CSV table of C-alpha atoms and ligand atoms in Angstrom, one decimal:
chain,number,residue,atom,x,y,z
A,1,MET,CA,-36.2,111.2,99.1
A,2,ILE,CA,-34.5,108.0,100.4
A,3,ASP,CA,-37.8,106.1,100.8
A,4,GLN,CA,-38.6,107.1,97.3
A,5,ALA,CA,-35.3,105.9,96.0
A,6,ALA,CA,-35.9,102.5,97.7
A,7,THR,CA,-39.4,102.3,96.2
A,8,ASP,CA,-38.1,103.2,92.7
A,9,PHE,CA,-35.3,100.6,93.1
A,10,GLU,CA,-37.7,97.9,94.1
A,11,ALA,CA,-39.9,98.7,91.1
A,12,VAL,CA,-37.0,98.4,88.7
A,13,HIS,CA,-34.9,95.6,90.3
A,14,GLY,CA,-37.6,93.6,92.2
A,15,ALA,CA,-35.8,93.7,95.6
A,16,ARG,CA,-34.9,96.0,98.4
A,17,PRO,CA,-31.7,98.0,98.1
A,18,SER,CA,-28.9,97.8,100.7
A,19,GLY,CA,-28.2,101.5,100.6
A,20,VAL,CA,-28.1,104.9,98.9
A,21,TRP,CA,-25.0,106.8,98.0
A,22,ALA,CA,-24.5,110.3,96.6
A,23,ALA,CA,-21.8,112.2,94.8
A,24,PRO,CA,-22.0,115.9,93.7
A,25,GLY,CA,-21.4,117.9,90.6
A,26,ARG,CA,-18.9,120.7,90.9
A,27,VAL,CA,-18.0,124.2,89.7
A,28,ASN,CA,-14.3,125.2,89.6
A,29,LEU,CA,-13.7,128.6,91.0
A,30,ILE,CA,-10.3,129.0,89.3
A,31,GLY,CA,-7.6,126.8,87.8
A,32,GLU,CA,-9.0,125.7,84.4
A,33,HIS,CA,-7.2,123.3,82.0
A,34,THR,CA,-4.4,123.1,84.6
A,35,ASP,CA,-5.2,119.6,85.9
A,36,TYR,CA,-3.6,117.8,83.0
A,37,ASN,CA,-0.5,120.0,83.3
A,38,ASP,CA,0.2,118.9,86.9
A,39,GLY,CA,-1.1,122.3,88.1
A,40,PHE,CA,-3.5,123.7,90.7
A,41,VAL,CA,-7.3,123.8,90.9
A,42,LEU,CA,-9.9,125.2,93.3
A,43,PRO,CA,-13.4,123.5,92.8
A,44,ILE,CA,-16.4,123.5,95.1
A,45,ALA,CA,-19.0,120.7,95.1
A,46,LEU,CA,-22.5,121.7,94.2
A,47,PRO,CA,-25.6,120.9,96.2
A,48,HIS,CA,-26.7,119.0,93.0
A,49,ALA,CA,-25.8,115.4,93.2
A,50,THR,CA,-26.2,111.9,91.6
A,51,ARG,CA,-27.7,109.3,93.8
A,52,VAL,CA,-26.9,105.6,93.4
A,53,THR,CA,-29.3,103.1,95.1
A,54,ALA,CA,-27.7,99.7,95.1
A,55,ARG,CA,-27.5,96.1,96.3
A,56,ARG,CA,-25.0,93.3,95.7
A,57,ARG,CA,-25.6,90.5,93.3
A,58,GLU,CA,-23.9,87.1,93.8
A,59,ASP,CA,-24.0,86.1,90.1
A,60,ARG,CA,-21.3,88.6,88.8
A,61,ARG,CA,-23.9,90.5,86.7
A,62,ILE,CA,-24.2,94.3,86.6
A,63,ARG,CA,-27.7,95.7,86.1
A,64,LEU,CA,-27.8,99.4,85.5
A,65,TYR,CA,-30.8,101.7,85.3
A,66,SER,CA,-31.0,105.5,85.2
A,67,ALA,CA,-34.0,107.7,85.8
A,68,GLN,CA,-32.4,110.0,83.2
A,69,GLY,CA,-31.9,107.0,80.8
A,70,ASP,CA,-34.2,105.4,78.2
A,71,GLY,CA,-36.3,103.3,80.6
A,72,THR,CA,-34.4,100.1,80.0
A,73,ILE,CA,-31.9,98.1,82.2
A,74,THR,CA,-28.4,97.6,80.8
A,75,ASP,CA,-27.4,94.1,81.9
A,76,LEU,CA,-23.7,93.3,81.7
A,77,ALA,CA,-21.4,90.5,82.8
A,78,LEU,CA,-18.7,91.8,85.1
A,79,ASP,CA,-16.1,89.4,83.6
A,80,GLY,CA,-17.0,90.5,80.1
A,81,LEU,CA,-16.2,94.2,80.6
A,82,ALA,CA,-13.6,95.8,78.4
A,83,PRO,CA,-13.1,99.3,76.9
A,84,GLY,CA,-15.3,99.7,73.9
A,85,VAL,CA,-17.8,97.1,75.0
A,86,VAL,CA,-20.4,99.5,76.4
A,87,ALA,CA,-21.4,102.5,74.2
A,88,SER,CA,-24.3,104.1,76.1
A,89,TRP,CA,-24.4,106.2,79.3
A,90,ALA,CA,-23.9,102.9,81.2
A,91,ALA,CA,-20.2,103.0,80.2
A,92,TYR,CA,-19.6,105.5,83.1
A,93,PRO,CA,-20.8,103.2,85.9
A,94,ALA,CA,-19.6,100.0,84.1
A,95,GLY,CA,-16.2,101.6,83.7
A,96,VAL,CA,-16.0,101.9,87.5
A,97,PHE,CA,-16.7,98.2,88.0
A,98,TRP,CA,-14.0,97.5,85.3
A,99,ALA,CA,-11.4,99.9,86.9
A,100,LEU,CA,-12.0,98.3,90.3
A,101,ALA,CA,-11.7,94.8,89.1
A,102,GLU,CA,-8.7,95.6,87.0
A,103,ALA,CA,-6.9,97.2,90.0
A,104,GLY,CA,-7.4,93.8,91.8
A,105,HIS,CA,-10.3,94.7,94.1
A,106,ALA,CA,-12.5,91.8,95.0
A,107,ILE,CA,-15.9,93.0,93.7
A,108,GLY,CA,-18.9,91.2,92.4
A,109,GLY,CA,-22.0,92.2,90.6
A,110,ALA,CA,-24.7,94.7,91.6
A,111,ASP,CA,-28.0,96.2,90.8
A,112,LEU,CA,-27.9,100.0,90.5
A,113,LEU,CA,-30.6,102.7,90.2
A,114,VAL,CA,-29.2,106.1,89.2
A,115,ASP,CA,-31.0,109.4,89.7
A,116,SER,CA,-29.5,112.8,89.4
A,117,ASP,CA,-30.2,116.5,89.5
A,118,VAL,CA,-26.8,117.5,88.1
A,119,PRO,CA,-27.5,118.8,84.6
A,120,THR,CA,-25.6,116.7,82.1
A,121,GLY,CA,-23.2,118.1,79.6
A,122,ALA,CA,-23.4,121.5,81.3
A,123,GLY,CA,-19.8,121.6,82.4
A,124,LEU,CA,-20.9,120.8,86.0
A,125,SER,CA,-19.4,117.3,85.9
A,126,SER,CA,-22.3,115.0,85.9
A,127,SER,CA,-20.0,112.3,84.6
A,128,ALA,CA,-17.7,112.4,87.7
A,129,ALA,CA,-20.7,112.5,90.0
A,130,LEU,CA,-22.0,109.3,88.4
A,131,GLU,CA,-18.7,107.6,88.6
A,132,CYS,CA,-17.9,108.6,92.2
A,133,ALA,CA,-21.4,107.7,93.4
A,134,THR,CA,-21.0,104.3,91.8
A,135,ALA,CA,-17.5,103.8,93.3
A,136,ALA,CA,-18.7,104.9,96.7
A,137,ALA,CA,-21.5,102.4,96.6
A,138,LEU,CA,-19.2,99.5,95.5
A,139,ASN,CA,-16.6,100.6,98.2
A,140,ASP,CA,-19.2,99.9,100.9
A,141,LEU,CA,-21.1,97.0,99.3
A,142,TYR,CA,-17.8,95.1,98.9
A,143,GLU,CA,-16.0,96.6,101.9
A,144,LEU,CA,-13.0,97.7,99.8
A,145,GLY,CA,-11.8,100.3,102.3
A,146,LEU,CA,-10.9,102.9,99.6
A,147,SER,CA,-10.2,106.5,100.6
A,148,ALA,CA,-11.8,109.4,98.9
A,149,PRO,CA,-8.7,110.2,96.7
A,150,GLU,CA,-8.5,106.5,95.8
A,151,ILE,CA,-12.1,106.6,94.7
A,152,ALA,CA,-11.4,109.7,92.6
A,153,LEU,CA,-8.4,108.1,90.8
A,154,LEU,CA,-10.4,104.9,90.0
A,155,ALA,CA,-13.3,107.0,88.7
A,156,GLN,CA,-10.8,109.0,86.5
A,157,ARG,CA,-9.4,105.7,85.2
A,158,ALA,CA,-12.9,104.6,84.3
A,159,GLU,CA,-13.5,107.8,82.3
A,160,ASN,CA,-10.1,107.8,80.6
A,161,ALA,CA,-9.6,104.2,79.8
A,162,PHE,CA,-13.1,102.7,79.6
A,163,VAL,CA,-15.3,105.6,78.4
A,164,GLY,CA,-12.4,107.0,76.4
A,165,VAL,CA,-12.5,110.7,77.6
A,166,PRO,CA,-8.9,112.0,78.3
A,167,CYS,CA,-10.0,114.2,81.3
A,168,GLY,CA,-7.7,115.3,84.1
A,169,VAL,CA,-8.3,114.4,87.8
A,170,MET,CA,-10.1,117.6,89.0
A,171,ASP,CA,-13.7,116.6,88.4
A,172,GLN,CA,-13.4,113.2,90.2
A,173,MET,CA,-11.3,114.7,93.1
A,174,ALA,CA,-13.9,117.4,93.6
A,175,SER,CA,-16.8,115.0,93.6
A,176,ALA,CA,-15.1,112.5,95.9
A,177,CYS,CA,-13.1,114.9,98.3
A,178,CYS,CA,-15.0,118.2,98.7
A,179,THR,CA,-16.5,119.2,102.0
A,180,ASP,CA,-19.3,121.3,103.1
A,181,GLY,CA,-18.5,125.1,103.4
A,182,ALA,CA,-15.1,124.8,101.7
A,183,ALA,CA,-13.3,125.0,98.4
A,184,LEU,CA,-10.8,122.2,97.6
A,185,PHE,CA,-7.3,123.5,96.9
A,186,LEU,CA,-5.7,120.6,95.0
A,187,ASP,CA,-2.2,120.1,93.7
A,188,THR,CA,-3.0,117.7,90.8
A,189,ARG,CA,0.6,116.4,90.8
A,190,THR,CA,1.0,115.4,94.4
A,191,LEU,CA,-2.8,115.2,95.1
A,192,GLU,CA,-2.0,117.2,98.2
A,193,GLN,CA,-5.2,118.9,99.2
A,194,ARG,CA,-6.4,121.6,101.6
A,195,HIS,CA,-10.0,122.5,102.4
A,196,VAL,CA,-10.2,126.3,102.2
A,197,PRO,CA,-13.2,127.6,104.2
A,198,LEU,CA,-15.5,129.6,101.9
A,199,ASP,CA,-18.6,131.1,103.5
A,200,LEU,CA,-19.8,133.4,100.8
A,201,GLU,CA,-23.1,134.0,102.4
A,202,ALA,CA,-21.7,135.3,105.7
A,203,ALA,CA,-19.5,137.7,103.7
A,204,GLY,CA,-22.6,139.0,101.9
A,205,PHE,CA,-21.9,137.4,98.5
A,206,ARG,CA,-23.4,134.7,96.3
A,207,LEU,CA,-21.9,132.5,93.6
A,208,LEU,CA,-24.3,132.6,90.7
A,209,VAL,CA,-24.1,129.7,88.2
A,210,ILE,CA,-25.3,130.3,84.7
A,211,ASP,CA,-25.8,127.2,82.7
A,212,THR,CA,-25.8,128.4,79.1
A,213,ARG,CA,-27.4,125.1,77.9
A,214,VAL,CA,-25.1,125.0,74.9
A,215,LYS,CA,-22.5,122.4,74.2
A,216,HIS,CA,-20.6,122.8,70.9
A,217,ASP,CA,-19.4,119.6,69.3
A,218,LEU,CA,-16.1,121.1,68.6
A,219,GLY,CA,-15.2,120.6,72.2
A,220,ASP,CA,-14.6,116.8,72.1
A,221,GLY,CA,-11.7,116.8,69.7
A,222,ALA,CA,-10.4,120.2,70.8
A,223,TYR,CA,-9.8,119.0,74.4
A,224,ALA,CA,-7.5,116.2,73.3
A,225,SER,CA,-5.6,118.5,70.9
A,226,LEU,CA,-5.2,121.2,73.6
A,227,ARG,CA,-3.9,118.6,76.0
A,228,ALA,CA,-1.5,117.3,73.3
A,229,GLY,CA,-0.3,120.9,72.6
A,230,CYS,CA,0.5,121.4,76.3
A,231,GLU,CA,2.4,118.2,76.5
A,232,ARG,CA,4.4,119.1,73.3
A,233,ALA,CA,5.2,122.5,74.7
A,234,ALA,CA,6.5,121.0,78.0
A,235,GLU,CA,8.6,118.6,76.0
A,236,LEU,CA,10.1,121.5,73.9
A,237,LEU,CA,10.9,123.4,77.1
A,238,GLY,CA,12.5,120.3,78.7
A,239,LEU,CA,9.9,120.2,81.5
A,240,ALA,CA,8.0,117.2,82.9
A,241,ALA,CA,4.9,119.4,82.8
A,242,LEU,CA,3.9,123.0,82.3
A,243,ARG,CA,3.5,123.3,86.0
A,244,ASP,CA,7.3,123.3,86.2
A,245,LEU,CA,7.6,126.6,84.3
A,246,PRO,CA,7.9,129.4,86.9
A,247,ALA,CA,6.1,132.7,86.2
A,248,GLY,CA,9.5,134.4,86.1
A,249,GLY,CA,10.6,132.2,83.2
A,250,LEU,CA,7.4,132.7,81.1
A,251,ALA,CA,8.6,135.5,78.8
A,252,ALA,CA,11.8,133.6,77.8
A,253,ALA,CA,9.9,130.4,77.3
A,254,LEU,CA,7.3,132.1,75.1
A,255,GLU,CA,10.1,133.2,72.7
A,256,ARG,CA,11.3,129.6,72.3
A,257,LEU,CA,7.9,128.2,71.4
A,258,PRO,CA,6.1,128.0,68.1
A,259,ALA,CA,3.3,130.6,67.7
A,260,GLU,CA,0.5,128.1,68.1
A,261,LEU,CA,1.8,126.8,71.5
A,262,ALA,CA,2.9,130.0,73.2
A,263,PRO,CA,-0.7,131.2,74.1
A,264,LEU,CA,-1.5,127.8,75.6
A,265,VAL,CA,1.6,128.0,77.9
A,266,ARG,CA,0.8,131.6,78.8
A,267,HIS,CA,-2.7,130.5,79.9
A,268,VAL,CA,-1.5,127.6,82.0
A,269,VAL,CA,1.3,129.5,83.8
A,270,THR,CA,-0.9,132.6,84.5
A,271,GLU,CA,-3.8,130.4,85.5
A,272,ASN,CA,-1.7,128.6,88.1
A,273,GLN,CA,-0.8,132.1,89.4
A,274,ARG,CA,-4.4,133.0,89.6
A,275,VAL,CA,-5.1,130.0,91.8
A,276,ALA,CA,-2.4,131.1,94.1
A,277,GLU,CA,-3.7,134.6,94.2
A,278,THR,CA,-7.2,133.4,94.9
A,279,ILE,CA,-6.0,131.3,97.8
A,280,LYS,CA,-4.2,134.3,99.2
A,281,HIS,CA,-7.4,136.4,99.0
A,282,LEU,CA,-9.5,133.6,100.6
A,283,ASP,CA,-7.0,133.1,103.4
A,284,GLY,CA,-7.0,136.9,104.0
A,285,GLY,CA,-10.8,137.0,104.0
A,286,ARG,CA,-10.9,139.3,101.0
A,287,ILE,CA,-13.6,137.7,99.0
A,288,ALA,CA,-14.4,140.8,96.9
A,289,GLU,CA,-10.9,140.6,95.6
A,290,LEU,CA,-11.7,137.4,93.8
A,291,GLY,CA,-13.8,139.2,91.3
A,292,PRO,CA,-11.1,140.6,89.0
A,293,VAL,CA,-9.1,137.4,89.2
A,294,LEU,CA,-12.1,135.4,87.9
A,295,THR,CA,-12.6,137.9,85.0
A,296,ALA,CA,-8.9,137.8,84.1
A,297,GLY,CA,-9.2,134.0,84.1
A,298,HIS,CA,-12.0,134.2,81.6
A,299,ALA,CA,-10.1,136.6,79.3
A,300,SER,CA,-7.2,134.1,79.3
A,301,LEU,CA,-9.5,131.2,78.4
A,302,ARG,CA,-11.1,133.3,75.7
A,303,ASP,CA,-8.0,135.0,74.1
A,304,ASP,CA,-5.1,132.6,74.9
A,305,TYR,CA,-6.7,129.1,75.3
A,306,ARG,CA,-9.6,129.8,73.0
A,307,VAL,CA,-12.1,127.5,74.7
A,308,SER,CA,-14.8,130.0,75.4
A,309,CYS,CA,-17.7,130.6,72.9
A,310,PRO,CA,-20.1,133.4,72.2
A,311,GLU,CA,-22.6,132.3,74.8
A,312,THR,CA,-20.2,132.0,77.7
A,313,ASP,CA,-18.5,135.3,76.6
A,314,LEU,CA,-21.9,137.0,76.6
A,315,ALA,CA,-22.9,135.6,80.0
A,316,VAL,CA,-19.6,136.9,81.5
A,317,GLU,CA,-19.9,140.3,79.8
A,318,ALA,CA,-23.6,140.8,80.8
A,319,ALA,CA,-23.0,139.7,84.4
A,320,VAL,CA,-20.0,142.0,84.9
A,321,ALA,CA,-21.8,144.9,83.2
A,322,ALA,CA,-24.8,144.4,85.6
A,323,GLY,CA,-22.6,144.6,88.7
A,324,ALA,CA,-21.0,141.2,89.2
A,325,LEU,CA,-17.6,141.5,90.9
A,326,GLY,CA,-16.2,139.1,88.4
A,327,ALA,CA,-17.2,136.1,86.2
A,328,ARG,CA,-15.7,133.3,84.2
A,329,MET,CA,-16.6,130.2,82.3
A,330,THR,CA,-16.0,127.0,84.4
A,331,GLY,CA,-15.3,123.5,83.1
A,332,GLY,CA,-13.7,122.5,79.8
A,333,GLY,CA,-15.4,125.1,77.7
A,334,PHE,CA,-17.1,125.3,74.2
A,335,GLY,CA,-20.4,126.0,76.1
A,336,GLY,CA,-21.3,124.8,79.5
A,337,SER,CA,-21.6,127.1,82.5
A,338,VAL,CA,-20.3,130.4,83.8
A,339,ILE,CA,-19.9,131.4,87.4
A,340,ALA,CA,-20.3,135.0,88.7
A,341,LEU,CA,-19.4,136.4,92.0
A,342,VAL,CA,-22.1,138.9,93.1
A,343,ALA,CA,-23.1,140.9,96.1
A,344,ALA,CA,-26.2,139.2,97.8
A,345,GLY,CA,-28.5,142.1,96.8
A,346,ASP,CA,-27.4,141.9,93.1
A,347,VAL,CA,-28.4,138.4,92.4
A,348,ALA,CA,-31.8,139.4,90.8
A,349,PRO,CA,-30.6,142.3,88.7
A,350,VAL,CA,-27.5,140.4,87.4
A,351,SER,CA,-29.7,137.3,86.6
A,352,ASP,CA,-32.2,139.5,84.8
A,353,ALA,CA,-29.4,141.2,82.8
A,354,VAL,CA,-28.0,137.9,81.7
A,355,ARG,CA,-31.4,136.6,80.7
A,356,ALA,CA,-32.2,139.8,78.8
A,357,ALA,CA,-28.8,139.7,77.0
A,358,PHE,CA,-29.4,136.1,75.9
A,359,ARG,CA,-32.9,137.0,74.7
A,360,SER,CA,-31.5,139.9,72.6
A,361,ALA,CA,-28.9,137.6,71.1
A,362,GLY,CA,-31.5,135.0,70.2
A,363,TYR,CA,-29.9,132.4,72.5
A,364,ALA,CA,-31.8,129.7,74.4
A,365,GLU,CA,-32.9,130.7,77.9
A,366,PRO,CA,-30.0,130.0,80.4
A,367,VAL,CA,-30.6,128.2,83.7
A,368,LEU,CA,-29.4,130.2,86.7
A,369,PHE,CA,-28.9,129.2,90.3
A,370,THR,CA,-26.8,130.1,93.3
A,371,ALA,CA,-24.4,127.5,94.7
A,372,VAL,CA,-22.9,127.0,98.2
A,373,PRO,CA,-19.9,124.6,98.8
A,374,SER,CA,-21.5,121.2,99.5
A,375,PRO,CA,-20.2,117.8,100.7
A,376,GLY,CA,-18.5,115.3,98.5
A,377,ALA,CA,-19.3,111.6,97.9
A,378,ARG,CA,-21.1,110.0,100.9
A,379,ARG,CA,-23.5,107.3,102.0
A,380,LEU,CA,-27.0,108.7,102.6
A,381,ALA,CA,-28.7,105.5,103.9
B,401,ADP,P1,-20.5,116.7,82.2
B,401,ADP,O1,-19.7,115.8,83.0
B,401,ADP,O2,-20.0,118.1,82.2
B,401,ADP,O3,-22.0,116.8,82.7
B,401,ADP,P2,-19.9,114.8,80.2
B,401,ADP,O4,-20.1,114.9,78.7
B,401,ADP,O5,-18.6,114.6,80.8
B,401,ADP,O6,-20.5,116.2,80.7
B,401,ADP,O7,-20.8,113.7,80.8
B,401,ADP,C1,-22.2,113.7,80.5
B,401,ADP,C2,-22.6,112.2,80.2
B,401,ADP,O8,-22.6,111.4,81.5
B,401,ADP,C3,-24.0,112.1,79.7
B,401,ADP,O9,-24.1,112.2,78.4
B,401,ADP,C4,-24.4,110.6,80.2
B,401,ADP,O10,-23.8,109.7,79.3
B,401,ADP,C5,-23.6,110.5,81.5
B,401,ADP,N1,-24.5,110.8,82.6
B,401,ADP,C6,-24.3,111.7,83.6
B,401,ADP,N2,-25.3,111.7,84.5
B,401,ADP,C7,-26.1,110.7,84.1
B,401,ADP,C8,-27.3,110.1,84.7
B,401,ADP,N3,-27.9,110.6,85.8
B,401,ADP,N4,-27.9,109.1,84.0
B,401,ADP,C9,-27.4,108.6,82.9
B,401,ADP,N5,-26.3,109.1,82.3
B,401,ADP,C10,-25.6,110.1,82.9
B,402,MG,MG1,-17.7,115.2,82.6
């Protein structure tokens, strides 16, 4: 794989690369739409990753090629980068160069070859994988000495300010900081993190990922307006962020809020509680207990936050009806992927049931795979 990456790099850029870096996609076990409310999240990194093969350039040019792109090289001047200048996929890696330079890091140009098996636009965070793999490469090529959380924050800055997507910090923290065999329990306010061991296989379970292969356009504008709604609600309640509303104060707070904001607040507060509950179950080795928490999380996203869609709702319903212990959409919503916790022996019947339900509904065939917690951003060669 690494030899192939070097051969591909040479064919595109006409020189040998200095190294190969990788950063994974992720699924979030629980804690959805909490990261821009200073709340808690619990992602795992996927075995699927984006690889960046790279070498330095001394002329301050950036030459970007993706095996998933249109077959052309995007050639940019490092010193000409500014938000809005790059419109294509290349904005994600270019944004990382820009964020690093803007933060005062002494970087120069580079040739990059990108290749990935993270499905794009499937709620599995291919964008953060691309950003973090790029940042990891530049960190080593220019000996910047950045820590994994620093890489995540720069990658988030690239996506927020350069690409123009107002995402929270979960995806980049998951891609940069996750470890093999553990979920990442992250406080998105303090960035305090704990690696919570998660060996589903040893306990006789599997985590089934169901990529519905739909992405509803509605999602792009809806995300920003949901985020604005949460910020408005916090302001009305006199809080820095919704994370500061304790569960015991929820009922009284809901009475003070306008009807359109109350359900958003209910989701965020109960979702933070579900993260805490999940951690307790994991620490106690009670993996089966996660099932109902996942399903309750989905109901909250569907009924209160209203970010699910018919395809994700059907995947959850069909998986649970066929014996999954619990299931929920993962990622921002309006399509994307669903995770289901299933007993090892039930992977086939649950998968078949989901496929059959999609067929009956006339939906496109979903893509299913099982995921184990995998390592975060790293150098491969
Ligand atoms: P997600 O992060 O859930 O996959 P996003 O919409 O945030 O969805 O990011 C997907 C976008 O990221 C793609 O449309 C593309 O512009 C870019 N991208 C991700 N991976 C690659 C890749 N391997 N090559 C080129 N572009 C990529
Ligand atoms: Mg993304």
